[in-house]
CSV table of C-alpha atoms in Angstrom, one decimal:
chain,number,residue,atom,x,y,z
E,7,UNK,CA,-30.2,-11.7,-38.2
E,8,UNK,CA,-31.4,-8.2,-37.5
E,9,UNK,CA,-32.8,-6.4,-40.5
E,10,UNK,CA,-32.8,-2.7,-41.4
E,11,UNK,CA,-35.6,-0.2,-41.1
E,12,UNK,CA,-35.7,3.3,-42.5
E,13,UNK,CA,-36.7,6.1,-40.2
E,14,UNK,CA,-37.8,9.6,-41.2
E,15,UNK,CA,-37.5,12.0,-38.3
E,16,UNK,CA,-38.2,15.7,-38.9
E,17,UNK,CA,-37.8,15.2,-42.6
E,18,UNK,CA,-34.4,13.5,-42.3
E,19,UNK,CA,-34.1,9.9,-43.5
E,20,UNK,CA,-31.8,7.4,-41.8
E,21,UNK,CA,-31.3,3.6,-41.4
E,22,UNK,CA,-31.6,1.8,-38.1
E,23,UNK,CA,-31.5,-1.8,-37.0
E,24,UNK,CA,-35.0,-3.3,-37.1
E,25,UNK,CA,-35.1,-4.2,-33.5
E,26,UNK,CA,-37.1,-2.9,-30.5
E,27,UNK,CA,-40.2,-0.8,-30.6
E,28,UNK,CA,-41.3,2.6,-31.8
E,29,UNK,CA,-41.0,3.7,-28.1
E,30,UNK,CA,-37.3,2.7,-28.2
E,31,UNK,CA,-36.9,4.7,-31.4
E,32,UNK,CA,-38.4,7.8,-29.8
E,33,UNK,CA,-36.1,7.4,-26.8
E,34,UNK,CA,-33.1,7.0,-29.1
E,35,UNK,CA,-33.9,10.3,-30.9
E,36,UNK,CA,-34.9,12.1,-27.7
E,37,UNK,CA,-38.5,12.6,-28.8
E,38,UNK,CA,-41.5,13.2,-26.5
E,39,UNK,CA,-44.2,10.6,-27.4
E,40,UNK,CA,-46.9,13.1,-26.3
E,41,UNK,CA,-46.2,15.3,-29.3
E,42,UNK,CA,-45.3,12.7,-31.9
E,43,UNK,CA,-47.1,10.1,-33.9
E,44,UNK,CA,-45.6,7.2,-35.9
E,45,UNK,CA,-46.6,5.9,-39.3
E,46,UNK,CA,-45.2,2.6,-40.3
E,47,UNK,CA,-45.3,1.9,-44.1
E,48,UNK,CA,-47.9,4.7,-44.2
E,49,UNK,CA,-50.1,3.4,-41.4
E,50,UNK,CA,-50.6,4.8,-37.9
E,51,UNK,CA,-49.0,2.5,-35.4
E,52,UNK,CA,-48.9,2.5,-31.6
E,53,UNK,CA,-45.6,2.9,-29.7
E,54,UNK,CA,-45.5,-0.8,-28.8
E,55,UNK,CA,-45.2,-1.8,-32.5
E,56,UNK,CA,-42.0,-3.9,-33.0
E,57,UNK,CA,-39.9,-2.9,-36.0
E,58,UNK,CA,-39.5,-5.4,-38.8
E,59,UNK,CA,-36.9,-5.6,-41.6
E,60,UNK,CA,-37.9,-3.3,-44.4
E,61,UNK,CA,-40.2,-1.1,-42.4
E,62,UNK,CA,-40.4,2.6,-43.2
E,63,UNK,CA,-41.1,4.6,-40.1
E,64,UNK,CA,-42.1,8.2,-40.2
E,65,UNK,CA,-42.2,10.1,-37.0
E,66,UNK,CA,-44.4,13.2,-37.2
E,67,UNK,CA,-44.2,16.1,-34.8
E,68,UNK,CA,-47.8,17.2,-34.1
E,69,UNK,CA,-47.7,20.5,-32.3
E,70,UNK,CA,-48.2,23.7,-34.1
E,71,UNK,CA,-48.4,27.2,-33.0
E,72,UNK,CA,-48.2,30.9,-33.5
G,3,UNK,CA,-50.9,-3.7,-27.9
G,4,UNK,CA,-54.5,-4.4,-28.5
G,5,UNK,CA,-57.7,-2.3,-28.4
G,6,UNK,CA,-59.2,-2.1,-24.9
G,7,UNK,CA,-62.7,-2.3,-26.4
G,8,UNK,CA,-62.5,-5.1,-29.0
G,9,UNK,CA,-59.1,-6.8,-28.9
G,10,UNK,CA,-58.1,-5.7,-32.4
G,11,UNK,CA,-54.7,-4.2,-33.1
G,12,UNK,CA,-54.5,-0.7,-31.5
G,13,UNK,CA,-53.4,2.3,-33.5
G,14,UNK,CA,-53.0,4.7,-30.7
G,15,UNK,CA,-52.3,4.7,-27.0
G,16,UNK,CA,-53.8,7.5,-25.0
G,17,UNK,CA,-51.9,7.7,-21.7
G,18,UNK,CA,-54.1,10.3,-20.1
G,19,UNK,CA,-57.0,7.8,-20.2
G,20,UNK,CA,-54.8,4.7,-19.9
G,21,UNK,CA,-56.2,3.1,-23.0
G,22,UNK,CA,-55.1,1.8,-26.4
G,23,UNK,CA,-57.7,1.9,-29.2
G,24,UNK,CA,-58.1,0.5,-32.7
G,25,UNK,CA,-59.1,2.8,-35.6
G,26,UNK,CA,-62.9,2.2,-35.1
G,27,UNK,CA,-62.9,2.7,-31.4
G,28,UNK,CA,-60.6,5.7,-31.5
G,29,UNK,CA,-63.1,7.4,-33.9
G,30,UNK,CA,-65.8,6.7,-31.4
G,31,UNK,CA,-63.7,8.0,-28.5
G,32,UNK,CA,-62.9,11.2,-30.5
G,33,UNK,CA,-66.5,12.0,-31.3
G,34,UNK,CA,-67.4,11.2,-27.6
G,35,UNK,CA,-64.9,13.8,-26.4
G,36,UNK,CA,-66.3,16.5,-28.8
G,37,UNK,CA,-69.9,15.6,-27.6
G,38,UNK,CA,-68.8,15.8,-24.0
G,39,UNK,CA,-67.2,19.2,-24.5
G,40,UNK,CA,-70.3,20.6,-26.3
G,41,UNK,CA,-72.5,19.3,-23.5
G,42,UNK,CA,-70.3,20.2,-20.5
G,43,UNK,CA,-69.9,23.8,-21.6
G,44,UNK,CA,-73.3,24.2,-23.2
G,45,UNK,CA,-71.6,25.3,-26.4
G,46,UNK,CA,-74.6,25.0,-28.8
G,47,UNK,CA,-78.2,26.1,-28.7
G,48,UNK,CA,-81.1,25.0,-30.9
G,49,UNK,CA,-81.1,27.1,-34.1
G,50,UNK,CA,-77.5,28.2,-33.9
G,51,UNK,CA,-75.8,29.2,-37.1
G,52,UNK,CA,-72.2,27.9,-36.8
G,53,UNK,CA,-69.2,29.4,-38.5
G,54,UNK,CA,-66.0,27.4,-38.3
G,55,UNK,CA,-62.7,29.2,-38.6
G,56,UNK,CA,-60.8,27.0,-41.1
G,57,UNK,CA,-57.1,27.6,-41.6
G,58,UNK,CA,-56.4,24.5,-43.7
G,59,UNK,CA,-54.4,22.8,-40.9
G,60,UNK,CA,-55.3,19.6,-39.0
G,61,UNK,CA,-57.2,21.1,-36.1
G,62,UNK,CA,-59.7,23.3,-38.1
G,63,UNK,CA,-60.3,20.7,-40.8
G,64,UNK,CA,-60.8,17.9,-38.3
G,65,UNK,CA,-63.3,20.2,-36.4
G,66,UNK,CA,-65.3,20.9,-39.5
G,67,UNK,CA,-65.2,17.2,-40.4
G,68,UNK,CA,-66.4,16.0,-37.0
G,69,UNK,CA,-69.1,18.6,-36.7
G,70,UNK,CA,-70.4,17.7,-40.1
G,71,UNK,CA,-70.4,14.0,-39.2
G,72,UNK,CA,-72.3,14.8,-36.0
G,73,UNK,CA,-75.0,16.5,-38.3
G,74,UNK,CA,-74.1,19.9,-36.9
G,75,UNK,CA,-74.5,22.2,-39.9
G,76,UNK,CA,-71.5,24.6,-40.1
G,77,UNK,CA,-70.1,26.9,-42.8
G,78,UNK,CA,-66.4,27.8,-42.9
G,79,UNK,CA,-64.4,31.0,-43.1
G,80,UNK,CA,-60.8,31.0,-44.3
G,81,UNK,CA,-58.7,34.0,-43.6
G,82,UNK,CA,-55.7,34.4,-46.0
G,83,UNK,CA,-52.8,36.2,-44.3
G,84,UNK,CA,-51.0,36.9,-47.6
G,85,UNK,CA,-47.8,35.1,-46.5
G,86,UNK,CA,-46.2,34.2,-49.8
G,87,UNK,CA,-45.4,30.5,-50.4
G,88,UNK,CA,-47.5,29.5,-47.3
G,89,UNK,CA,-51.0,31.1,-47.3
G,90,UNK,CA,-51.9,29.9,-50.8
G,91,UNK,CA,-51.2,26.3,-49.7
G,92,UNK,CA,-53.5,26.6,-46.7
G,93,UNK,CA,-56.3,28.1,-48.8
G,94,UNK,CA,-55.9,25.3,-51.3
G,95,UNK,CA,-56.4,22.7,-48.6
G,96,UNK,CA,-59.4,24.5,-47.1
G,97,UNK,CA,-61.0,24.9,-50.5
G,98,UNK,CA,-60.3,21.3,-51.5
G,99,UNK,CA,-61.9,20.0,-48.2
G,100,UNK,CA,-65.0,22.2,-48.6
G,101,UNK,CA,-65.4,21.0,-52.2
G,102,UNK,CA,-65.0,17.3,-51.3
G,103,UNK,CA,-67.5,17.5,-48.4
G,104,UNK,CA,-69.9,19.9,-50.2
G,105,UNK,CA,-69.6,22.6,-47.6
G,106,UNK,CA,-69.8,26.4,-47.9
G,107,UNK,CA,-66.5,28.3,-47.4
G,108,UNK,CA,-66.1,32.0,-47.2
G,109,UNK,CA,-62.6,33.4,-48.1
G,110,UNK,CA,-61.4,36.7,-46.7
G,111,UNK,CA,-58.0,38.3,-47.3
G,112,UNK,CA,-56.3,40.1,-44.4
G,113,UNK,CA,-55.0,42.6,-47.0
G,114,UNK,CA,-58.5,43.7,-47.8
G,115,UNK,CA,-59.1,44.7,-44.1
G,116,UNK,CA,-55.6,45.9,-43.1
G,117,UNK,CA,-54.6,47.5,-46.4
G,118,UNK,CA,-51.5,45.2,-46.5
G,119,UNK,CA,-50.7,41.5,-46.2
G,120,UNK,CA,-49.3,40.4,-42.8
G,121,UNK,CA,-45.6,40.3,-43.8
G,122,UNK,CA,-45.7,43.9,-45.1
G,123,UNK,CA,-47.9,45.1,-42.2
G,124,UNK,CA,-45.5,43.6,-39.7
G,125,UNK,CA,-42.6,45.7,-41.1
G,126,UNK,CA,-44.8,48.9,-41.1
G,127,UNK,CA,-46.1,48.6,-37.6
G,128,UNK,CA,-43.4,46.8,-35.7
G,129,UNK,CA,-45.6,44.1,-34.0
G,130,UNK,CA,-44.8,40.5,-33.9
G,131,UNK,CA,-46.3,38.5,-36.9
G,132,UNK,CA,-48.2,36.1,-34.6
G,133,UNK,CA,-49.8,38.9,-32.6
G,134,UNK,CA,-50.8,40.9,-35.6
G,135,UNK,CA,-52.1,37.9,-37.5
G,136,UNK,CA,-54.1,36.7,-34.4
G,137,UNK,CA,-55.6,40.2,-33.9
G,138,UNK,CA,-56.6,40.5,-37.6
G,139,UNK,CA,-58.1,37.0,-37.5
G,140,UNK,CA,-60.2,37.6,-34.4
G,141,UNK,CA,-61.4,40.9,-35.9
G,142,UNK,CA,-62.3,39.5,-39.3
G,143,UNK,CA,-64.0,36.4,-37.8
G,144,UNK,CA,-66.2,38.5,-35.6
G,145,UNK,CA,-67.0,41.1,-38.2
G,146,UNK,CA,-68.0,38.5,-40.8
G,147,UNK,CA,-69.9,36.3,-38.4
G,148,UNK,CA,-71.9,39.4,-37.4
G,149,UNK,CA,-72.5,40.6,-41.0
G,150,UNK,CA,-73.5,37.2,-42.3
G,151,UNK,CA,-75.8,36.3,-39.5
G,152,UNK,CA,-73.9,33.5,-37.8
G,153,UNK,CA,-74.6,33.1,-34.1
G,154,UNK,CA,-71.5,31.3,-33.0
G,155,UNK,CA,-67.8,30.9,-34.1
G,156,UNK,CA,-66.2,27.5,-33.6
G,157,UNK,CA,-62.4,27.3,-33.6
G,158,UNK,CA,-60.0,24.3,-33.5
G,159,UNK,CA,-58.3,25.4,-30.3
G,160,UNK,CA,-57.5,22.2,-28.4
G,161,UNK,CA,-56.2,20.9,-25.1
G,162,UNK,CA,-52.6,21.8,-26.0
G,163,UNK,CA,-53.5,25.3,-27.1
G,164,UNK,CA,-55.6,26.1,-24.0
G,165,UNK,CA,-53.3,24.5,-21.4
G,166,UNK,CA,-50.1,26.0,-22.8
G,167,UNK,CA,-51.9,29.4,-23.1
G,168,UNK,CA,-52.9,29.2,-19.5
G,169,UNK,CA,-49.3,28.4,-18.5
G,170,UNK,CA,-48.0,31.3,-20.6
G,171,UNK,CA,-50.5,33.7,-19.1
G,172,UNK,CA,-49.6,32.6,-15.6
G,173,UNK,CA,-45.8,32.8,-16.2
G,174,UNK,CA,-46.3,36.3,-17.7
G,175,UNK,CA,-48.7,37.3,-14.9
G,176,UNK,CA,-51.3,38.2,-17.5
G,177,UNK,CA,-54.3,37.5,-15.3
G,178,UNK,CA,-56.8,39.5,-17.4
G,179,UNK,CA,-56.1,37.1,-20.3
G,180,UNK,CA,-56.1,34.0,-18.1
G,181,UNK,CA,-59.5,34.9,-16.6
G,182,UNK,CA,-61.0,35.3,-20.0
G,183,UNK,CA,-59.8,31.9,-21.1
G,184,UNK,CA,-62.7,29.6,-21.7
G,185,UNK,CA,-63.9,26.9,-24.1
G,186,UNK,CA,-67.1,28.9,-24.4
G,187,UNK,CA,-66.9,32.7,-24.5
G,188,UNK,CA,-70.4,34.1,-24.4
G,189,UNK,CA,-71.6,36.9,-26.6
G,190,UNK,CA,-70.8,40.3,-25.2
G,191,UNK,CA,-71.2,43.8,-26.5
G,192,UNK,CA,-70.5,43.2,-30.1
G,193,UNK,CA,-68.3,40.1,-29.6
G,194,UNK,CA,-69.8,37.0,-31.1
G,195,UNK,CA,-70.0,33.8,-29.1
G,196,UNK,CA,-66.9,31.6,-29.5
G,197,UNK,CA,-66.6,27.9,-28.8
G,198,UNK,CA,-63.8,25.4,-28.7
G,199,UNK,CA,-65.2,21.9,-29.1
G,200,UNK,CA,-61.7,20.4,-29.0
G,201,UNK,CA,-61.0,21.5,-25.5
G,202,UNK,CA,-60.8,17.8,-24.3
G,203,UNK,CA,-58.6,16.6,-27.2
G,204,UNK,CA,-54.8,16.9,-27.6
G,205,UNK,CA,-53.1,17.8,-30.8
G,206,UNK,CA,-51.7,14.3,-31.0
G,207,UNK,CA,-55.3,12.9,-30.9
G,208,UNK,CA,-56.5,15.4,-33.5
G,209,UNK,CA,-53.5,14.6,-35.8
G,210,UNK,CA,-54.3,10.9,-35.4
G,211,UNK,CA,-58.0,11.5,-36.3
G,212,UNK,CA,-57.0,13.5,-39.4
G,213,UNK,CA,-54.6,10.8,-40.6
G,214,UNK,CA,-57.1,8.0,-40.0
G,215,UNK,CA,-59.9,9.9,-41.7
G,216,UNK,CA,-57.7,10.7,-44.7
G,217,UNK,CA,-58.1,14.5,-44.2
G,218,UNK,CA,-55.7,16.3,-46.5
G,219,UNK,CA,-54.4,19.0,-44.3
G,220,UNK,CA,-51.4,21.4,-44.7
G,221,UNK,CA,-48.5,20.0,-42.7
G,222,UNK,CA,-46.2,22.9,-43.3
G,223,UNK,CA,-45.6,25.3,-40.4
G,224,UNK,CA,-46.0,29.0,-40.8
G,225,UNK,CA,-42.6,30.5,-41.5
G,226,UNK,CA,-43.2,33.0,-38.7
G,227,UNK,CA,-44.2,30.4,-36.1
G,228,UNK,CA,-40.6,29.1,-35.8
G,229,UNK,CA,-39.9,32.0,-33.5
G,230,UNK,CA,-43.2,31.8,-31.6
G,231,UNK,CA,-42.9,31.3,-27.9
G,232,UNK,CA,-46.2,29.5,-27.8
G,233,UNK,CA,-44.3,26.4,-29.1
G,234,UNK,CA,-41.9,26.5,-26.1
G,235,UNK,CA,-44.9,26.5,-23.7
G,236,UNK,CA,-46.5,23.6,-25.5
G,237,UNK,CA,-43.2,21.7,-25.3
G,238,UNK,CA,-42.9,22.5,-21.6
G,239,UNK,CA,-46.4,21.4,-20.6
G,240,UNK,CA,-46.1,18.2,-22.7
G,241,UNK,CA,-42.8,17.5,-20.9
G,242,UNK,CA,-44.8,17.3,-17.7
G,243,UNK,CA,-47.6,15.4,-19.4
G,244,UNK,CA,-45.1,12.7,-20.4
G,245,UNK,CA,-44.3,12.0,-16.8
G,246,UNK,CA,-47.7,12.8,-15.4
G,247,UNK,CA,-50.4,11.9,-17.9
G,248,UNK,CA,-53.6,13.9,-17.6
G,249,UNK,CA,-51.7,17.1,-16.5
G,250,UNK,CA,-52.9,19.3,-19.4
G,251,UNK,CA,-56.6,18.2,-18.8
G,252,UNK,CA,-56.4,18.8,-15.1
G,253,UNK,CA,-54.6,22.1,-15.4
G,254,UNK,CA,-57.1,23.7,-17.7
G,255,UNK,CA,-60.4,22.2,-16.4
G,256,UNK,CA,-59.5,22.7,-12.7
G,257,UNK,CA,-58.6,26.3,-13.5
G,258,UNK,CA,-61.9,26.9,-15.3
G,259,UNK,CA,-63.8,25.3,-12.5
G,260,UNK,CA,-62.2,27.1,-9.6
G,261,UNK,CA,-61.5,30.6,-11.1
G,262,UNK,CA,-64.9,32.0,-10.2
G,263,UNK,CA,-64.3,31.1,-6.6
G,264,UNK,CA,-60.7,32.2,-6.5
G,265,UNK,CA,-61.1,35.5,-8.4
G,266,UNK,CA,-64.7,36.5,-7.5
G,267,UNK,CA,-63.6,40.1,-6.7
G,268,UNK,CA,-61.6,40.5,-9.9
G,269,UNK,CA,-63.3,42.9,-12.4
G,270,UNK,CA,-63.3,41.9,-16.0
G,271,UNK,CA,-62.2,44.2,-18.8
G,272,UNK,CA,-64.9,46.7,-19.8
G,273,UNK,CA,-65.6,46.7,-23.5
G,274,UNK,CA,-66.8,49.8,-25.5
G,275,UNK,CA,-67.5,50.1,-29.2
G,276,UNK,CA,-64.6,51.4,-31.3
G,277,UNK,CA,-65.5,55.0,-32.6
G,278,UNK,CA,-64.3,54.1,-36.1
G,279,UNK,CA,-65.5,50.5,-36.8
G,280,UNK,CA,-67.8,49.7,-33.9
G,281,UNK,CA,-65.8,46.6,-32.9
G,282,UNK,CA,-65.6,46.1,-29.2
G,283,UNK,CA,-62.4,47.3,-27.5
G,284,UNK,CA,-61.0,47.8,-24.0
G,285,UNK,CA,-59.4,51.1,-25.0
G,286,UNK,CA,-61.0,54.5,-24.7
G,287,UNK,CA,-60.2,55.4,-28.3
G,288,UNK,CA,-60.1,53.4,-31.6
G,289,UNK,CA,-59.6,49.6,-31.3
G,290,UNK,CA,-56.2,48.0,-31.9
G,291,UNK,CA,-56.9,47.1,-35.5
G,292,UNK,CA,-58.1,50.6,-36.4
G,293,UNK,CA,-55.0,52.1,-34.8
G,294,UNK,CA,-52.8,49.6,-36.8
G,295,UNK,CA,-54.7,50.4,-40.0
G,296,UNK,CA,-54.0,54.1,-39.5
G,297,UNK,CA,-50.3,53.5,-38.8
G,298,UNK,CA,-50.0,51.3,-41.9
G,299,UNK,CA,-51.7,54.1,-44.0
G,300,UNK,CA,-49.4,56.8,-42.6
G,301,UNK,CA,-46.2,54.7,-42.9
G,302,UNK,CA,-47.0,53.5,-46.5
G,303,UNK,CA,-47.6,57.2,-47.5
G,304,UNK,CA,-44.3,58.2,-45.9
G,305,UNK,CA,-42.4,55.3,-47.6
G,306,UNK,CA,-44.0,56.2,-51.0
G,307,UNK,CA,-43.0,59.8,-50.7
G,308,UNK,CA,-39.4,59.1,-49.5
């Protein structure tokens, strides 16, 4: 059975099926991996990380400007 | 994915270098890129007194952190723009970092120089907030570095900043600006030497470094930067980077390498000292900042008497 992971993208929290990788998640949300980093349960993880039931994924946009 | 160097679990994939690295080897890679930049562009000389421009964001705090770890003694300068609800948070982060690492930090308020904080000054002079804030910062950094005897100013400008700036300058046909773009701007007629040791590092790599090192930086974006076009250029160049890794690096480094050959007949801007403050300026009269200060004074007076 596929579990549930929580994803925080640009401050918005939502639930997704805990399947696939962070790369798949970025694709799903239309995010460019060159300007985003992912924290899983507070730890920096690479895009190939496979989601597990109960994971809390935070996708951070890293570009700033002015 | 595993670390290319040791086989442990990787924390980051760097497509431009086609490598995945663990925490330890990423830190090694990061310091190596800073060392390479300093060496390639001869950024530091023996006996240099370094002043780091510290905003309180990830780039400047990571720069101060890595220079300190590399035993390069550097003091910091924080410039408070007076943007309510934002500037105080940045200053807090800069002060907390300096305290934690036992480093010396100078604090300067834009208001003390301009006569007004940035939000009020913007309304009075009708310039965009980013341009007025940038102009004030460059002026203050240079003035304080000169007055306090620093020989070089180090800023957290990185690969994303420099490549997207170059793209913007080309799109806008601003060749004077493009030709002056460099990770190492030498001292000239009153302008202090400026260096950008993060020229080989992307914002993503810097953010990863800050997170892994536990650097407590301000994540909040300046309320005025939401309308900044610089973000659009960063997104555009990163869109190309996604499909062609290494584009940002090639774009900026190849430009720097070939510009002397391509633009050998192009004359640079001639700088003269401002008759009011002595700061170098390309104009025949007072510098931009002195003109703005005058306008603020006039308009504040007018508003007060209305």
